[in-house]
Amino acid sequence: MTVDSSPETQAAPAVPQQSLSTAAARNLATTTKSAPQMQEITSRWLLRMLPWVETKGGAYRVNRRLSHTVGDGRIEFVQDGASVRVIPRELGELALLRGFEDVDVLTALADRCAQRDFSAGEVLVGRGTQADRIHMIAHGRVSQSGEGKYGGEIAIGVLADGDHFAENALLDGDALHDYTVTAETSGTLLTLARADFEAVRDTAPSLQAHLEEFRSVSRQRQNKHGEAEIAMSAGHVGEADLPGTFVDYEARPREYELSVAQTILRIHSRVADLYNGPMNQTEEQLRLTIEALRERQEHELINNRDFGLLHNADFKQRIQPHSGRPTPDDMDDLLCRRRGTKLFLAHPRTIAAIGRGFNAYGLYPDHVDLGGQSVPAWRGVPILPCNKIPISKEQTSSIIAMRTGEENQGVIGLWQTGLPDEVEPGLSARFMGINEQAVISYLVSTYYSAAVLVPDALGVMENVQIARERD
């Protein structure tokens, strides 16, 4: 038997370890570590840019001059967030109620109006169907179509904010719809059923008398903004008789109550006692919880159906882009609707679409310095990112423009400071005790809301296309 003694088959002798291995050394080393990181944290420009007003008593009342325009043929509405109601006197724009001035009866009719939200493409009424209610459009655009004389479908008209249709349904029990009404955009309308109208009529002799006579319209004087006019005299000489006047206010001013975002933070006492170095576990848990609450706070200020900016923009301050994607002309249309616009707010993807729209015109957004940070701007107004503005499944979003501050009759944030166990202005962390499992609990709360002082302080460009078009 032969033994292969070639060099290739002989194992190399082991080299003895000459120093401590890095794996063993790490057992004695102190690890350098970061504070807990959180991807949810954003710039939160809205919270930084809103002027915050102290709100004692938990509510803020916005008193305004009485503002409505009777006699212009269009019905006006009042918004409370996503809730819409018709101004009782505005029912006088209906032909059958023109000149009727019994406010109690008009209020009873207004209270019976039901809200209906619709989406683009929805058929609101069909031609030939029974007409049992009047439809009053608060916001949105609808088209009327019918059958032509020689067959085929024909376009009859387009109705939008303040218009109404099927008025004859209130008096004619056999009325039918002569046309089909289809929604071209999403929107809101109010309906008054014939049964509700008749119930009010049967208990109101004044309305019964009016329906028999149809008195002529009584016009109230207003200024160009629709506010009750303040009578005055100018340019007179001598001892001319001066008109007497008063400034009328809204009888039911809007009140904004502070909303709340809360959570219970739980920390085991063993963690708080034994694992507090080099970082305080309680402080880090509280810091991340506060960041999450602030993110939720900004989301609510944008999207809440009661006080959120998207739902509180006046219908007359909402515009649509001309071609879908945002262009410089669209931004100018949004900008020109208010004095002293302080900022634009848009989703980051919408800001990218704005840049593409500008590039198509050979233009580039300006940049302004905001707190030491360079941000894009248009006409000197910064365009700030906010990822809380929703994007629809059709890849459309909105652009918000606002004037801010009480002194400017703009948009303001509401909070109450000086809370017990306050850790930040308007945010408290209250100790709730230790349970039988040795878990420490803290109630973390923040109270907030937002108010629009006059309608033109806030504007929204809706249905902005943000998806990139195919070449």
Coordinates of C-alpha atoms in Angstrom, one line a residue:
M1 CA 0.0 0.0 0.0
T2 CA 1.4 3.3 -1.1
V3 CA 0.9 6.6 0.7
D4 CA 0.3 9.7 -1.4
S5 CA 2.8 12.2 0.0
S6 CA 2.3 14.9 -2.6
P7 CA 2.1 18.5 -1.3
E8 CA -1.4 19.0 -2.6
T9 CA -2.8 16.3 -0.2
Q10 CA -1.0 17.5 3.0
A11 CA -3.2 19.8 5.2
A12 CA -1.6 23.2 6.1
P13 CA -0.7 23.5 9.8
A14 CA -3.2 25.7 11.8
V15 CA -2.1 29.2 12.6
P16 CA -2.5 30.0 16.3
Q17 CA -4.7 33.0 17.3
Q18 CA -2.5 35.9 18.2
S19 CA -5.1 38.4 19.4
L20 CA -8.7 38.8 20.8
S21 CA -11.3 38.3 18.1
T22 CA -13.7 41.1 17.2
A23 CA -16.7 38.9 18.1
A24 CA -15.5 38.4 21.6
A25 CA -14.4 42.0 22.0
R26 CA -17.9 43.2 21.2
N27 CA -19.1 41.6 24.4
L28 CA -17.1 44.2 26.3
A29 CA -17.8 47.1 24.1
T30 CA -20.5 49.8 24.4
T31 CA -22.6 50.0 21.2
T32 CA -23.3 53.4 19.7
K33 CA -27.0 53.6 18.9
S34 CA -29.5 56.0 17.5
A35 CA -32.7 57.2 19.0
P36 CA -35.8 55.3 17.8
Q37 CA -36.6 56.4 14.2
M38 CA -40.1 56.8 12.7
Q39 CA -40.9 56.9 9.0
E40 CA -44.3 58.5 9.6
I41 CA -42.9 61.9 10.5
T42 CA -43.4 64.5 7.9
S43 CA -42.6 68.2 7.6
R44 CA -46.2 69.1 8.8
W45 CA -46.2 72.5 7.1
L46 CA -49.8 73.2 7.9
L47 CA -49.3 73.0 11.6
R48 CA -46.2 75.2 11.3
M49 CA -47.9 77.9 9.1
L50 CA -51.3 78.2 10.8
P51 CA -51.6 81.0 13.4
W52 CA -52.9 79.3 16.6
V53 CA -55.5 81.1 18.6
E54 CA -56.2 80.4 22.2
T55 CA -59.7 79.0 22.6
K56 CA -61.0 79.2 26.1
G57 CA -64.2 77.3 26.8
G58 CA -63.4 74.8 24.0
A59 CA -65.4 76.7 21.3
Y60 CA -64.7 79.5 18.8
R61 CA -67.7 81.4 17.3
V62 CA -67.2 83.1 13.9
N63 CA -69.6 86.1 13.7
R64 CA -70.1 87.4 10.2
R65 CA -72.2 90.0 8.4
L66 CA -75.5 88.6 7.1
S67 CA -74.7 87.5 3.5
H68 CA -77.1 86.2 1.0
T69 CA -78.5 87.5 -2.3
V70 CA -82.3 87.3 -2.8
G71 CA -83.5 88.0 -6.3
D72 CA -80.6 86.8 -8.4
G73 CA -82.3 83.6 -9.4
R74 CA -79.8 81.3 -7.7
I75 CA -80.3 79.5 -4.4
E76 CA -77.6 79.9 -1.8
F77 CA -76.6 77.5 1.0
V78 CA -74.7 77.4 4.3
Q79 CA -72.0 74.9 5.0
D80 CA -71.1 73.4 8.3
G81 CA -68.2 71.2 7.2
A82 CA -69.6 68.5 5.0
S83 CA -73.2 69.3 6.1
V84 CA -75.1 71.7 3.9
R85 CA -78.4 73.5 4.5
V86 CA -80.4 75.9 2.4
I87 CA -80.8 79.5 3.6
P88 CA -84.6 79.8 4.3
R89 CA -85.0 83.1 2.5
E90 CA -83.2 81.7 -0.5
L91 CA -86.2 79.5 -1.1
G92 CA -87.8 82.7 -2.4
E93 CA -85.7 82.1 -5.6
L94 CA -88.2 79.3 -6.5
A95 CA -90.9 80.7 -8.8
L96 CA -93.7 79.3 -6.6
L97 CA -92.3 81.0 -3.5
R98 CA -91.1 84.2 -5.0
G99 CA -92.2 87.1 -2.8
F100 CA -93.2 84.9 0.1
E101 CA -91.7 86.3 3.3
D102 CA -93.0 84.3 6.2
V103 CA -89.6 83.3 7.6
D104 CA -91.1 80.7 10.0
V105 CA -92.7 78.8 7.1
L106 CA -89.6 79.1 4.9
T107 CA -87.5 77.8 7.8
A108 CA -89.9 74.9 8.3
L109 CA -89.4 74.1 4.6
A110 CA -85.6 74.5 4.7
D111 CA -85.5 72.1 7.7
R112 CA -87.2 69.4 5.7
C113 CA -84.7 69.5 2.9
A114 CA -82.6 66.3 2.7
Q115 CA -78.9 66.3 1.6
R116 CA -77.7 64.0 -1.1
D117 CA -74.1 63.6 -2.2
F118 CA -73.5 62.4 -5.7
S119 CA -70.5 61.2 -7.8
A120 CA -69.5 61.8 -11.4
G121 CA -71.5 59.7 -13.9
E122 CA -74.4 59.1 -11.5
V123 CA -77.9 59.4 -13.0
L124 CA -79.9 61.6 -10.6
V125 CA -83.3 61.3 -12.3
G126 CA -84.4 59.4 -15.4
R127 CA -86.6 60.7 -18.2
G128 CA -90.2 59.6 -17.8
T129 CA -89.9 58.7 -14.1
Q130 CA -92.2 60.1 -11.4
A131 CA -91.2 63.6 -10.2
D132 CA -92.0 63.8 -6.4
R133 CA -89.4 66.3 -5.2
I134 CA -87.4 69.3 -6.2
H135 CA -83.6 69.2 -6.5
M136 CA -81.5 72.1 -5.5
I137 CA -77.8 72.0 -6.5
A138 CA -75.4 73.2 -3.7
H139 CA -72.2 72.2 -5.5
G140 CA -71.3 70.4 -8.7
R141 CA -72.4 70.3 -12.3
V142 CA -75.1 68.1 -13.9
S143 CA -76.3 67.8 -17.5
Q144 CA -79.9 67.5 -18.8
S145 CA -80.6 65.3 -21.8
G146 CA -83.7 64.2 -23.5
E147 CA -85.1 62.7 -26.7
G148 CA -85.0 64.9 -29.8
K149 CA -87.8 65.5 -32.3
Y150 CA -86.3 63.2 -34.8
G151 CA -85.1 60.6 -32.3
G152 CA -81.8 60.2 -30.6
E153 CA -80.6 61.9 -27.5
I154 CA -80.1 65.6 -27.3
A155 CA -78.4 67.9 -24.8
I156 CA -80.9 70.2 -23.1
G157 CA -78.7 72.1 -20.7
V158 CA -76.1 72.2 -17.9
L159 CA -76.9 73.1 -14.3
A160 CA -74.5 74.0 -11.6
D161 CA -74.2 75.6 -8.1
G162 CA -77.4 77.4 -7.1
D163 CA -79.6 75.9 -9.9
H164 CA -82.6 73.7 -9.4
F165 CA -84.8 71.4 -11.4
A166 CA -88.2 69.5 -11.1
E167 CA -89.8 72.5 -9.3
N168 CA -93.2 71.5 -10.8
A169 CA -93.1 68.3 -8.7
L170 CA -94.1 70.3 -5.6
L171 CA -97.6 71.3 -6.9
D172 CA -98.3 68.6 -9.5
G173 CA -98.9 65.1 -8.1
D174 CA -98.8 63.6 -11.6
A175 CA -95.6 65.3 -12.7
L176 CA -93.0 63.3 -14.7
H177 CA -89.4 64.1 -15.5
D178 CA -89.1 65.3 -19.1
Y179 CA -85.3 64.7 -19.2
T180 CA -82.5 62.7 -17.7
V181 CA -80.2 64.4 -15.3
T182 CA -76.6 63.0 -15.1
A183 CA -73.8 64.2 -12.8
E184 CA -70.8 65.5 -14.7
T185 CA -68.8 66.0 -11.5
S186 CA -69.2 64.9 -7.9
G187 CA -71.2 67.3 -5.8
T188 CA -74.0 67.9 -3.3
L189 CA -77.7 68.7 -3.7
L190 CA -80.7 69.2 -1.4
T191 CA -84.1 67.7 -2.1
L192 CA -87.5 68.8 -0.8
A193 CA -90.2 66.1 -1.2
R194 CA -93.7 67.0 -2.3
A195 CA -95.1 65.2 0.8
D196 CA -93.0 67.4 3.1
F197 CA -94.0 70.5 1.2
E198 CA -97.7 69.7 1.5
A199 CA -97.3 68.9 5.2
V200 CA -95.9 72.4 5.8
R201 CA -98.5 74.0 3.5
D202 CA -101.4 72.4 5.3
T203 CA -100.4 74.0 8.6
A204 CA -99.5 77.5 7.1
P205 CA -102.4 79.7 6.0
S206 CA -100.0 82.3 4.7
L207 CA -98.4 79.8 2.4
Q208 CA -101.8 78.7 1.1
A209 CA -102.7 82.3 0.4
H210 CA -99.4 82.9 -1.4
L211 CA -99.7 79.8 -3.6
E212 CA -103.0 81.2 -4.8
E213 CA -101.7 84.7 -5.6
F214 CA -97.9 84.5 -6.4
R215 CA -97.1 88.0 -5.2
S216 CA -94.3 89.9 -6.9
V217 CA -90.7 89.5 -5.7
S218 CA -89.4 91.8 -2.9
R219 CA -85.8 92.6 -3.4
Q220 CA -83.4 93.4 -0.6
R221 CA -80.4 95.7 -1.3
Q222 CA -77.0 94.1 -1.1
N223 CA -73.4 95.0 -1.9
K224 CA -71.4 93.2 -4.6
H225 CA -70.4 90.5 -2.1
G226 CA -74.0 89.6 -1.2
E227 CA -73.8 91.2 2.2
A228 CA -76.7 93.3 3.5
E229 CA -76.0 96.8 2.3
I230 CA -75.0 99.5 4.8
A231 CA -77.0 102.6 3.8
M232 CA -75.0 105.8 3.7
S233 CA -74.7 109.1 1.9
A234 CA -71.7 110.7 0.2
G235 CA -71.1 113.9 -1.8
H236 CA -74.0 115.9 -0.2
V237 CA -73.8 119.5 0.8
G238 CA -75.7 121.5 3.4
E239 CA -78.0 119.9 5.9
A240 CA -79.2 116.9 3.9
D241 CA -81.0 114.1 5.8
L242 CA -78.6 111.3 6.4
P243 CA -79.9 107.7 6.1
G244 CA -80.1 105.5 9.2
T245 CA -78.5 102.1 9.0
F246 CA -77.3 99.1 11.0
V247 CA -75.0 96.2 10.2
D248 CA -76.9 93.0 10.3
Y249 CA -75.2 89.7 11.4
E250 CA -75.9 86.1 10.8
A251 CA -78.5 84.8 13.2
R252 CA -76.9 81.4 13.5
P253 CA -73.1 82.0 13.5
R254 CA -70.8 79.0 13.1
E255 CA -69.2 77.6 16.2
Y256 CA -66.1 75.5 16.0
E257 CA -65.6 73.1 19.0
L258 CA -62.2 71.8 19.8
S259 CA -61.7 68.3 18.5
V260 CA -59.4 65.8 20.3
A261 CA -56.9 63.1 19.4
Q262 CA -56.0 60.8 22.3
T263 CA -54.2 57.5 23.0
I264 CA -53.1 55.6 26.1
L265 CA -49.3 55.0 26.3
R266 CA -48.4 51.9 28.2
I267 CA -44.9 51.1 29.5
H268 CA -43.9 48.2 31.8
S269 CA -42.3 49.3 35.0
R270 CA -39.5 46.8 34.6
V271 CA -38.6 48.5 31.2
A272 CA -38.7 51.9 32.8
D273 CA -36.6 50.9 35.7
L274 CA -33.9 48.6 34.2
Y275 CA -33.5 49.7 30.6
N276 CA -33.3 53.5 30.9
G277 CA -29.7 54.1 29.8
P278 CA -28.3 55.6 27.8
M279 CA -31.8 56.7 26.6
N280 CA -34.9 57.2 28.8
Q281 CA -37.4 54.7 27.6
T282 CA -40.4 56.7 28.9
E283 CA -39.3 59.9 27.1
E284 CA -38.6 58.0 23.8
Q285 CA -42.0 56.3 23.9
L286 CA -43.7 59.6 24.6
R287 CA -41.8 61.4 21.9
L288 CA -42.8 58.9 19.2
T289 CA -46.4 59.0 20.5
I290 CA -46.5 62.8 20.2
E291 CA -45.2 62.6 16.7
A292 CA -48.0 60.2 15.7
L293 CA -50.6 62.4 17.4
R294 CA -49.3 65.5 15.5
E295 CA -49.5 63.6 12.2
R296 CA -53.1 62.7 13.0
Q297 CA -53.9 66.2 14.0
E298 CA -52.7 67.5 10.6
H299 CA -54.7 64.8 8.8
E300 CA -57.9 65.9 10.7
L301 CA -57.3 69.5 9.9
I302 CA -57.3 68.6 6.2
N303 CA -59.9 65.8 6.0
N304 CA -62.3 66.1 9.0
R305 CA -65.9 66.4 7.6
D306 CA -66.8 68.9 10.3
F307 CA -63.9 71.4 10.4
G308 CA -61.3 70.0 7.8
L309 CA -60.2 72.5 5.2
L310 CA -61.3 70.4 2.2
H311 CA -64.8 70.2 3.5
N312 CA -65.0 73.8 4.7
A313 CA -64.0 75.6 1.5
D314 CA -67.0 77.6 0.3
F315 CA -68.6 76.3 -2.9
K316 CA -67.9 79.6 -4.7
Q317 CA -64.2 79.2 -3.8
R318 CA -63.8 75.8 -5.5
I319 CA -62.5 75.7 -9.1
Q320 CA -61.6 73.0 -11.6
P321 CA -58.5 72.9 -13.8
H322 CA -59.2 73.7 -17.4
S323 CA -57.5 70.6 -18.9
G324 CA -57.0 68.3 -15.9
R325 CA -53.4 68.8 -15.1
P326 CA -52.4 72.0 -13.3
T327 CA -51.1 74.9 -15.4
P328 CA -49.9 78.4 -14.6
D329 CA -53.3 79.7 -15.7
D330 CA -55.0 77.4 -13.2
M331 CA -52.7 78.5 -10.4
D332 CA -53.5 82.2 -11.3
D333 CA -57.2 81.4 -11.2
L334 CA -56.9 80.0 -7.7
L335 CA -54.6 82.8 -6.6
C336 CA -56.7 85.7 -7.8
R337 CA -59.8 84.7 -5.7
R338 CA -58.4 86.2 -2.5
R339 CA -56.2 88.9 -1.3
G340 CA -53.0 88.2 0.5
T341 CA -52.8 84.5 -0.2
K342 CA -50.2 83.1 2.3
L343 CA -49.5 79.7 0.9
F344 CA -50.5 76.8 -1.4
L345 CA -50.8 73.3 0.1
A346 CA -50.6 70.2 -2.1
H347 CA -49.6 66.6 -2.0
P348 CA -46.0 66.0 -3.0
R349 CA -47.1 64.2 -6.2
T350 CA -49.3 67.1 -7.0
I351 CA -46.4 69.5 -6.7
A352 CA -44.5 67.3 -9.1
A353 CA -47.5 67.5 -11.5
I354 CA -47.4 71.3 -11.1
G355 CA -43.7 71.3 -12.1
R356 CA -44.5 69.2 -15.2
G357 CA -47.4 71.6 -16.1
F358 CA -45.1 74.6 -15.8
N359 CA -42.4 72.9 -17.8
A360 CA -44.8 72.3 -20.6
Y361 CA -45.2 76.1 -20.9
G362 CA -41.4 76.7 -20.6
L363 CA -41.8 78.1 -17.1
Y364 CA -40.3 77.0 -13.8
P365 CA -41.6 77.7 -10.3
D366 CA -39.8 80.3 -8.3
H367 CA -38.2 79.5 -4.9
V368 CA -38.6 81.5 -1.7
D369 CA -36.9 81.1 1.6
L370 CA -39.2 79.9 4.4
G371 CA -37.6 79.6 7.8
G372 CA -34.2 79.0 6.2
Q373 CA -35.5 76.4 3.8
S374 CA -35.9 76.9 0.1
V375 CA -39.4 75.9 -1.2
P376 CA -41.0 76.2 -4.6
A377 CA -43.4 79.1 -5.1
W378 CA -45.7 80.8 -7.7
R379 CA -46.0 84.6 -7.8
G380 CA -44.1 84.6 -4.5
V381 CA -46.6 82.4 -2.7
P382 CA -44.9 79.2 -1.4
I383 CA -46.2 75.8 -2.5
L384 CA -45.8 73.5 0.5
P385 CA -46.1 69.7 0.6
C386 CA -48.8 67.9 2.6
N387 CA -49.2 64.2 2.1
K388 CA -52.5 64.3 4.1
I389 CA -54.4 65.7 1.0
P390 CA -56.0 62.6 -0.5
I391 CA -55.4 61.2 -3.9
S392 CA -58.4 59.5 -5.6
K393 CA -58.3 56.2 -7.4
E394 CA -58.6 58.2 -10.6
Q395 CA -55.2 59.8 -9.7
T396 CA -56.6 63.2 -9.0
S397 CA -56.0 65.4 -6.0
S398 CA -56.6 69.0 -4.7
I399 CA -54.6 72.2 -4.2
I400 CA -55.4 74.4 -1.3
A401 CA -54.8 78.1 -1.2
M402 CA -55.4 80.2 2.0
R403 CA -54.9 83.5 3.7
T404 CA -54.1 83.1 7.4
G405 CA -54.5 85.1 10.6
E406 CA -57.3 86.7 12.6
E407 CA -56.2 90.2 11.6
N408 CA -56.4 89.2 8.0
Q409 CA -59.8 87.5 8.3
G410 CA -58.1 84.3 7.2
V411 CA -57.8 80.7 8.3
I412 CA -56.7 80.1 11.9
G413 CA -55.9 77.1 14.1
L414 CA -57.6 76.7 17.4
W415 CA -56.1 75.2 20.5
Q416 CA -56.2 75.6 24.3
T417 CA -52.9 75.7 26.2
G418 CA -52.2 75.5 29.9
L419 CA -53.6 72.0 30.2
P420 CA -52.7 69.8 33.3
D421 CA -49.5 67.9 32.7
E422 CA -48.8 69.8 29.5
V423 CA -45.7 68.6 27.7
E424 CA -46.2 70.7 24.5
P425 CA -48.6 73.7 23.8
G426 CA -52.1 72.1 23.7
L427 CA -50.8 68.6 24.4
S428 CA -50.8 66.8 27.7
A429 CA -49.6 63.5 29.1
R430 CA -51.4 62.5 32.3
F431 CA -50.3 59.7 34.5
M432 CA -53.1 57.2 34.9
G433 CA -51.6 54.8 37.4
I434 CA -50.0 51.3 37.5
N435 CA -52.1 48.2 37.0
E436 CA -51.8 44.8 38.6
Q437 CA -49.4 43.7 35.8
A438 CA -47.0 46.5 36.7
V439 CA -47.8 48.4 33.5
I440 CA -47.6 52.2 33.7
S441 CA -50.2 54.1 31.7
Y442 CA -50.3 57.7 30.4
L443 CA -53.2 59.4 28.7
V444 CA -51.8 61.5 25.9
S445 CA -54.2 64.1 24.5
T446 CA -54.2 67.1 22.1
Y447 CA -57.1 69.4 21.4
Y448 CA -57.4 71.4 18.2
S449 CA -59.6 72.7 15.3
A450 CA -59.5 75.2 12.5
A451 CA -61.8 78.1 11.6
V452 CA -62.3 79.9 8.3
L453 CA -63.2 83.5 9.2
V454 CA -64.6 84.6 5.8
P455 CA -65.3 82.4 2.8
D456 CA -62.7 83.9 0.5
A457 CA -59.9 83.1 3.0
L458 CA -59.8 79.5 1.7
G459 CA -59.9 78.1 -1.8
V460 CA -59.5 74.7 -3.4
M461 CA -58.7 73.5 -6.9
E462 CA -60.4 70.2 -7.2
N463 CA -59.9 67.2 -9.5
V464 CA -56.3 68.0 -10.4
Q465 CA -54.8 65.3 -12.6
I466 CA -51.5 64.2 -11.2
A467 CA -50.7 61.1 -13.2
R468 CA -48.2 61.4 -16.0
E469 CA -49.7 61.3 -19.4
R470 CA -48.5 58.8 -22.0
D471 CA -46.3 60.2 -24.8

